[in-house]
Structure formats: C-alpha cells, structure tokens
C-alpha cells in the first residue's frame, strides 16, 4: 500500500513541479518536496521559485490539496519533506502519527470572507444573507480546515444554511463562484485576493474562525537539509513579506 501511494504521489508531484531543472540539477542541489494547503498555492509557488533562485541546483516540488487529504497521504507513506497545513488539527494528524521531525511552527494566520462575483449582484452583506431563499452557497467539507472555520463562523452568527455544494478544498469552493454555479462561498481572504473577477465581503464573525497555519519538516524527509532550509526561507522576513502581501496575517509571535 505504501509503495502504491508513493507512486501516485510521485506522479502528482511531477505534474506540479515548481522547478524546470533536469535530473543533473536535482542531483546537485536535491529536490525538496513540499505538501501544502491549497490556500498556499500562489504564495508557495512564488516562494518555491525564490528558494530555487537562492539555491542553484535545487528543485522545489509542490503538491497542493486540502490539508486533511495531505495529512492522510503523509501518514500512509507518501514521500514528502515539508508539510504546511491550514490548521493545527490537520497538522496533529501527522504529529500524532510520529511523522514530524520536530514541533511544528506557526507560519501565518488566515481569516474567512464571503466570496461573491464582482459587483456583488445578490447584495450579500453578511452571513445572514447567505441563508436567504434562492442564494446558493459553496462551503468546504467539514473535515477540511476552511469547512471547520466556516462552521465556527456560522455558529457564532447563529446562521443555519444548506450549502449547494461541499468542496474538498478552498480552491474548489472558490471555483464554484467563478463558474457562476453558486452565488457565494466562504473561503479565505487570501484566495479572493488572488482571484480575478471576485470580491470579498468581510463579516465580524470571521474573527471567531481564524486559522493558524503550522509548518514542519517531516521525519522521513528524503532531503532533510533542504527541507529545513526551505522552512527557514518561508519563515524569514522575506518569506513573511510575500505571505502578508497576499493577505495572510503574521503569527502573534512575529
């Protein structure tokens, strides 16, 4: 089973390879395989390229998906050097399984907004508007960090709604709004900022659903030195600048 999963993961990672080097380049500097929450797609793609530029001969391979799915892949033996999750709960799956090389560090924080089409045609002003008749809403599935955060925010607002769809990661929920299949979605602020043609509606209950994003070097990393260097890079002042420019919040300790 572990071998089969490793093969599947390797194929997936090849499709999202951040580097353009050949095999000799990978041998010189090594490959750093990073499993990261879908909401980190834009920032980690840039940070991966920056890291490669600063470490000639190194290749960063990125695998983006829902944090819960990534955690399951890691605990079932998928090869990875670094894990960046969108919640402490999904990181705990990996640490409880003994697959972390040390304690995770909080990289950044993220907060929910309501994603709507540009111009906000349904005049959504807050969570209560999502429960109006005829308003179709996309949410992340309950086991996904953005789904857990959405439930916390809706509970805090006392709003009950039946979503039109439940998606396996935040990008899936956002795509439903882009395609016009739903009128709104509860997603992270950073994802709306990175998307064209969408607007973000802030709501006060999002303060009750702020997600910490932990990052860790994995115990069975094939390139532990490269993994530690990559984690240091994304946690550096330069890395934090890229992340906060995208709408992430610095952790309290920064």
CSV table of C-alpha atoms in Angstrom, one decimal:
chain,number,residue,atom,x,y,z
A,1,UNK,CA,0.0,0.0,0.0
A,2,UNK,CA,2.8,2.4,0.9
A,3,UNK,CA,4.6,1.7,-2.3
A,4,UNK,CA,1.5,2.3,-4.3
A,5,UNK,CA,0.7,5.6,-2.6
A,6,UNK,CA,4.3,6.7,-3.1
A,7,UNK,CA,3.9,6.1,-6.8
A,8,UNK,CA,0.7,8.0,-7.0
A,9,UNK,CA,2.2,10.9,-5.0
A,10,UNK,CA,5.3,11.0,-7.2
A,11,UNK,CA,3.1,11.3,-10.3
A,12,UNK,CA,1.0,14.1,-8.7
A,13,UNK,CA,4.1,15.9,-7.7
A,14,UNK,CA,5.6,15.7,-11.1
A,15,UNK,CA,2.6,17.5,-12.5
A,16,UNK,CA,3.0,20.4,-10.1
A,17,UNK,CA,6.8,20.6,-10.3
A,18,UNK,CA,7.9,24.2,-9.4
A,19,UNK,CA,11.3,23.8,-11.0
A,20,UNK,CA,12.4,23.4,-14.5
A,21,UNK,CA,15.8,21.7,-13.9
A,22,UNK,CA,16.8,18.3,-15.4
A,23,UNK,CA,17.9,15.3,-13.5
A,24,UNK,CA,21.5,16.5,-13.1
A,25,UNK,CA,20.3,19.7,-11.5
A,26,UNK,CA,18.2,17.7,-9.0
A,27,UNK,CA,21.2,15.6,-8.1
A,28,UNK,CA,23.4,18.7,-7.5
A,29,UNK,CA,21.1,20.5,-5.1
A,30,UNK,CA,18.5,17.9,-4.3
A,31,UNK,CA,14.7,18.0,-4.5
A,32,UNK,CA,12.6,19.5,-1.7
A,33,UNK,CA,9.1,18.0,-1.8
A,34,UNK,CA,6.5,20.2,-0.1
A,35,UNK,CA,2.9,19.2,0.7
A,36,UNK,CA,1.0,22.4,1.3
A,37,UNK,CA,-2.6,23.5,1.9
A,38,UNK,CA,-4.4,24.6,-1.3
A,39,UNK,CA,-4.8,28.1,0.1
A,40,UNK,CA,-1.0,28.5,-0.1
A,41,UNK,CA,-0.9,27.8,-3.8
A,42,UNK,CA,0.0,31.3,-5.1
A,43,UNK,CA,2.4,32.2,-2.3
A,44,UNK,CA,4.3,28.9,-2.1
A,45,UNK,CA,4.7,28.8,-5.8
A,46,UNK,CA,6.5,32.2,-5.6
A,47,UNK,CA,8.4,31.2,-2.5
A,48,UNK,CA,9.5,28.0,-4.2
A,49,UNK,CA,10.8,29.8,-7.2
A,50,UNK,CA,12.6,32.3,-4.9
A,51,UNK,CA,14.2,29.4,-3.0
A,52,UNK,CA,15.4,27.8,-6.2
A,53,UNK,CA,16.9,31.1,-7.3
A,54,UNK,CA,18.7,31.5,-4.0
A,55,UNK,CA,19.9,27.8,-4.0
A,56,UNK,CA,21.1,27.0,-7.6
A,57,UNK,CA,20.7,23.3,-8.4
A,58,UNK,CA,17.8,22.9,-6.0
A,59,UNK,CA,14.4,21.9,-7.2
A,60,UNK,CA,11.2,22.5,-5.2
A,61,UNK,CA,8.3,20.2,-6.0
A,62,UNK,CA,4.9,21.4,-4.7
A,63,UNK,CA,1.8,19.3,-4.0
A,64,UNK,CA,-1.3,21.4,-3.1
A,65,UNK,CA,-4.6,19.9,-1.8
A,66,UNK,CA,-6.9,20.1,1.2
A,67,UNK,CA,-4.9,19.8,4.4
A,68,UNK,CA,-6.8,16.7,5.6
A,69,UNK,CA,-6.1,14.8,2.4
A,70,UNK,CA,-2.4,15.7,2.5
A,71,UNK,CA,-2.1,14.6,6.1
A,72,UNK,CA,-3.6,11.3,5.2
A,73,UNK,CA,-1.2,10.9,2.3
A,74,UNK,CA,1.7,11.6,4.6
A,75,UNK,CA,0.7,9.2,7.3
A,76,UNK,CA,0.1,6.5,4.7
A,77,UNK,CA,3.7,6.8,3.4
A,78,UNK,CA,3.6,9.4,0.6
A,79,UNK,CA,7.1,10.8,0.2
A,80,UNK,CA,7.4,14.4,1.3
A,81,UNK,CA,10.0,16.7,3.1
A,82,UNK,CA,7.8,19.5,4.4
A,83,UNK,CA,4.2,19.8,5.4
A,84,UNK,CA,2.4,23.2,5.6
A,85,UNK,CA,-1.2,22.8,6.9
A,86,UNK,CA,-4.1,25.2,7.1
A,87,UNK,CA,-5.0,24.2,10.7
A,88,UNK,CA,-3.4,22.8,13.8
A,89,UNK,CA,-5.9,20.0,13.8
A,90,UNK,CA,-4.8,18.6,10.4
A,91,UNK,CA,-1.1,19.0,11.5
A,92,UNK,CA,-1.9,17.0,14.6
A,93,UNK,CA,-2.8,14.0,12.4
A,94,UNK,CA,0.8,14.0,11.2
A,95,UNK,CA,2.4,14.7,14.6
A,96,UNK,CA,0.3,12.1,16.4
A,97,UNK,CA,1.4,9.5,13.8
A,98,UNK,CA,5.0,10.3,14.6
A,99,UNK,CA,5.7,11.7,11.1
A,100,UNK,CA,7.1,15.1,12.1
A,101,UNK,CA,10.8,15.7,12.7
A,102,UNK,CA,10.1,18.2,15.5
A,103,UNK,CA,7.4,20.5,16.8
A,104,UNK,CA,5.6,22.5,14.1
A,105,UNK,CA,5.9,26.3,14.0
A,106,UNK,CA,3.0,28.6,13.1
A,107,UNK,CA,3.9,30.2,9.8
A,108,UNK,CA,0.9,32.6,9.3
A,109,UNK,CA,-2.8,33.0,10.1
A,110,UNK,CA,-5.8,33.3,7.7
A,111,UNK,CA,-9.3,34.6,8.0
A,112,UNK,CA,-12.6,33.8,6.2
A,113,UNK,CA,-14.5,36.2,3.9
A,114,UNK,CA,-17.6,35.7,1.7
A,115,UNK,CA,-16.5,35.4,-1.9
A,116,UNK,CA,-19.0,36.9,-4.3
A,117,UNK,CA,-18.9,38.0,-8.0
A,118,UNK,CA,-17.5,41.4,-8.7
A,119,UNK,CA,-20.3,44.0,-8.1
A,120,UNK,CA,-22.0,41.7,-5.5
A,121,UNK,CA,-25.2,41.2,-7.6
A,122,UNK,CA,-27.0,39.5,-4.7
A,123,UNK,CA,-26.1,42.3,-2.3
A,124,UNK,CA,-24.6,39.9,0.3
A,125,UNK,CA,-23.6,41.9,3.3
A,126,UNK,CA,-23.0,39.3,5.9
A,127,UNK,CA,-23.6,35.6,6.9
A,128,UNK,CA,-27.4,36.1,7.4
A,129,UNK,CA,-27.7,36.9,3.7
A,130,UNK,CA,-26.3,33.5,2.8
A,131,UNK,CA,-29.5,31.9,4.3
A,132,UNK,CA,-31.9,33.9,2.1
A,133,UNK,CA,-34.1,31.9,-0.2
A,134,UNK,CA,-32.5,31.4,-3.6
A,135,UNK,CA,-28.9,32.2,-2.6
A,136,UNK,CA,-26.7,29.3,-3.5
A,137,UNK,CA,-23.6,28.9,-1.3
A,138,UNK,CA,-20.5,26.7,-1.6
A,139,UNK,CA,-18.7,25.6,1.6
A,140,UNK,CA,-15.7,23.4,2.2
A,141,UNK,CA,-16.4,20.0,3.6
A,142,UNK,CA,-16.4,19.6,7.4
A,143,UNK,CA,-13.1,17.8,7.6
A,144,UNK,CA,-11.3,20.5,5.7
A,145,UNK,CA,-9.9,23.4,7.7
A,146,UNK,CA,-11.9,26.0,5.8
A,147,UNK,CA,-15.0,23.9,6.4
A,148,UNK,CA,-14.3,23.8,10.1
A,149,UNK,CA,-13.7,27.5,10.2
A,150,UNK,CA,-16.9,28.2,8.3
A,151,UNK,CA,-18.9,26.1,10.8
A,152,UNK,CA,-17.4,28.1,13.7
A,153,UNK,CA,-18.3,31.4,12.0
A,154,UNK,CA,-21.9,30.4,11.1
A,155,UNK,CA,-22.4,29.0,14.6
A,156,UNK,CA,-21.2,32.3,16.1
A,157,UNK,CA,-23.6,34.2,13.9
A,158,UNK,CA,-26.5,31.8,14.7
A,159,UNK,CA,-26.9,31.2,10.9
A,160,UNK,CA,-28.1,27.9,9.6
A,161,UNK,CA,-27.9,27.2,5.9
A,162,UNK,CA,-27.9,24.2,3.5
A,163,UNK,CA,-25.0,24.6,1.1
A,164,UNK,CA,-25.4,23.9,-2.6
A,165,UNK,CA,-22.1,22.1,-2.6
A,166,UNK,CA,-19.4,20.9,-0.3
A,167,UNK,CA,-15.9,21.0,-1.7
A,168,UNK,CA,-12.7,19.2,-0.7
A,169,UNK,CA,-10.5,22.3,-0.6
A,170,UNK,CA,-10.9,26.1,-0.6
A,171,UNK,CA,-10.0,26.4,-4.3
A,172,UNK,CA,-12.9,24.1,-5.2
A,173,UNK,CA,-15.3,26.3,-3.3
A,174,UNK,CA,-13.9,29.4,-4.9
A,175,UNK,CA,-14.2,27.9,-8.4
A,176,UNK,CA,-17.9,27.4,-8.0
A,177,UNK,CA,-18.3,31.2,-7.6
A,178,UNK,CA,-16.0,31.8,-10.6
A,179,UNK,CA,-18.1,29.5,-12.8
A,180,UNK,CA,-21.4,31.0,-11.6
A,181,UNK,CA,-22.6,27.8,-10.2
A,182,UNK,CA,-23.1,29.4,-6.8
A,183,UNK,CA,-23.7,33.0,-5.6
A,184,UNK,CA,-21.2,33.0,-2.8
A,185,UNK,CA,-18.7,30.9,-0.9
A,186,UNK,CA,-17.0,31.0,2.5
A,187,UNK,CA,-13.3,31.0,1.7
A,188,UNK,CA,-10.1,32.6,2.9
A,189,UNK,CA,-9.3,36.3,2.4
A,190,UNK,CA,-6.1,35.3,0.6
A,191,UNK,CA,-7.9,33.2,-2.0
A,192,UNK,CA,-10.3,36.0,-3.0
A,193,UNK,CA,-7.4,38.5,-3.3
A,194,UNK,CA,-5.6,36.1,-5.7
A,195,UNK,CA,-8.7,35.6,-7.9
A,196,UNK,CA,-9.8,37.7,-10.8
A,197,UNK,CA,-13.5,38.8,-11.1
A,198,UNK,CA,-14.4,38.2,-7.4
A,199,UNK,CA,-14.9,40.4,-4.4
A,200,UNK,CA,-14.6,39.8,-0.7
A,201,UNK,CA,-17.3,40.6,1.8
A,202,UNK,CA,-15.9,40.9,5.3
A,203,UNK,CA,-18.0,39.9,8.3
A,204,UNK,CA,-17.4,40.3,12.1
A,205,UNK,CA,-17.8,36.6,13.0
A,206,UNK,CA,-14.7,35.7,11.0
A,207,UNK,CA,-12.7,36.8,14.0
A,208,UNK,CA,-14.1,33.7,15.7
A,209,UNK,CA,-12.7,31.5,13.0
A,210,UNK,CA,-9.0,32.5,12.4
A,211,UNK,CA,-6.8,29.6,11.3
A,212,UNK,CA,-3.2,29.2,12.2
A,213,UNK,CA,-1.0,27.6,9.5
A,214,UNK,CA,1.7,25.3,11.0
A,215,UNK,CA,4.7,24.1,9.1
A,216,UNK,CA,7.1,21.3,9.9
A,217,UNK,CA,10.0,19.2,8.5
A,218,UNK,CA,8.8,15.6,8.2
A,219,UNK,CA,10.6,12.7,9.9
A,220,UNK,CA,11.1,10.6,6.8
A,221,UNK,CA,12.2,13.5,4.6
A,222,UNK,CA,14.4,12.4,1.8
A,223,UNK,CA,16.2,15.8,1.9
A,224,UNK,CA,16.1,16.9,5.5
A,225,UNK,CA,18.8,19.7,4.9
A,226,UNK,CA,16.8,21.1,2.0
A,227,UNK,CA,13.6,20.8,4.0
A,228,UNK,CA,15.0,22.8,6.9
A,229,UNK,CA,16.4,25.4,4.6
A,230,UNK,CA,13.0,25.7,2.8
A,231,UNK,CA,11.2,26.1,6.1
A,232,UNK,CA,13.7,28.8,7.2
A,233,UNK,CA,13.2,30.6,3.9
A,234,UNK,CA,9.4,30.8,4.1
A,235,UNK,CA,9.6,31.8,7.8
A,236,UNK,CA,12.2,34.5,7.1
A,237,UNK,CA,11.3,38.2,6.9
A,238,UNK,CA,11.4,38.0,3.1
A,239,UNK,CA,9.0,35.0,3.2
A,240,UNK,CA,6.7,36.7,5.6
A,241,UNK,CA,6.6,39.7,3.3
A,242,UNK,CA,5.4,37.5,0.4
A,243,UNK,CA,2.7,35.9,2.6
A,244,UNK,CA,1.4,39.1,4.2
A,245,UNK,CA,1.3,40.8,0.8
A,246,UNK,CA,-1.2,38.1,-0.2
A,247,UNK,CA,-3.4,38.8,2.8
A,248,UNK,CA,-2.1,36.3,5.3
A,249,UNK,CA,-1.6,37.6,8.9
A,250,UNK,CA,1.7,37.3,10.8
A,251,UNK,CA,1.5,35.0,13.7
A,252,UNK,CA,1.3,36.6,17.2
A,253,UNK,CA,4.9,35.9,17.9
A,254,UNK,CA,6.2,38.0,15.0
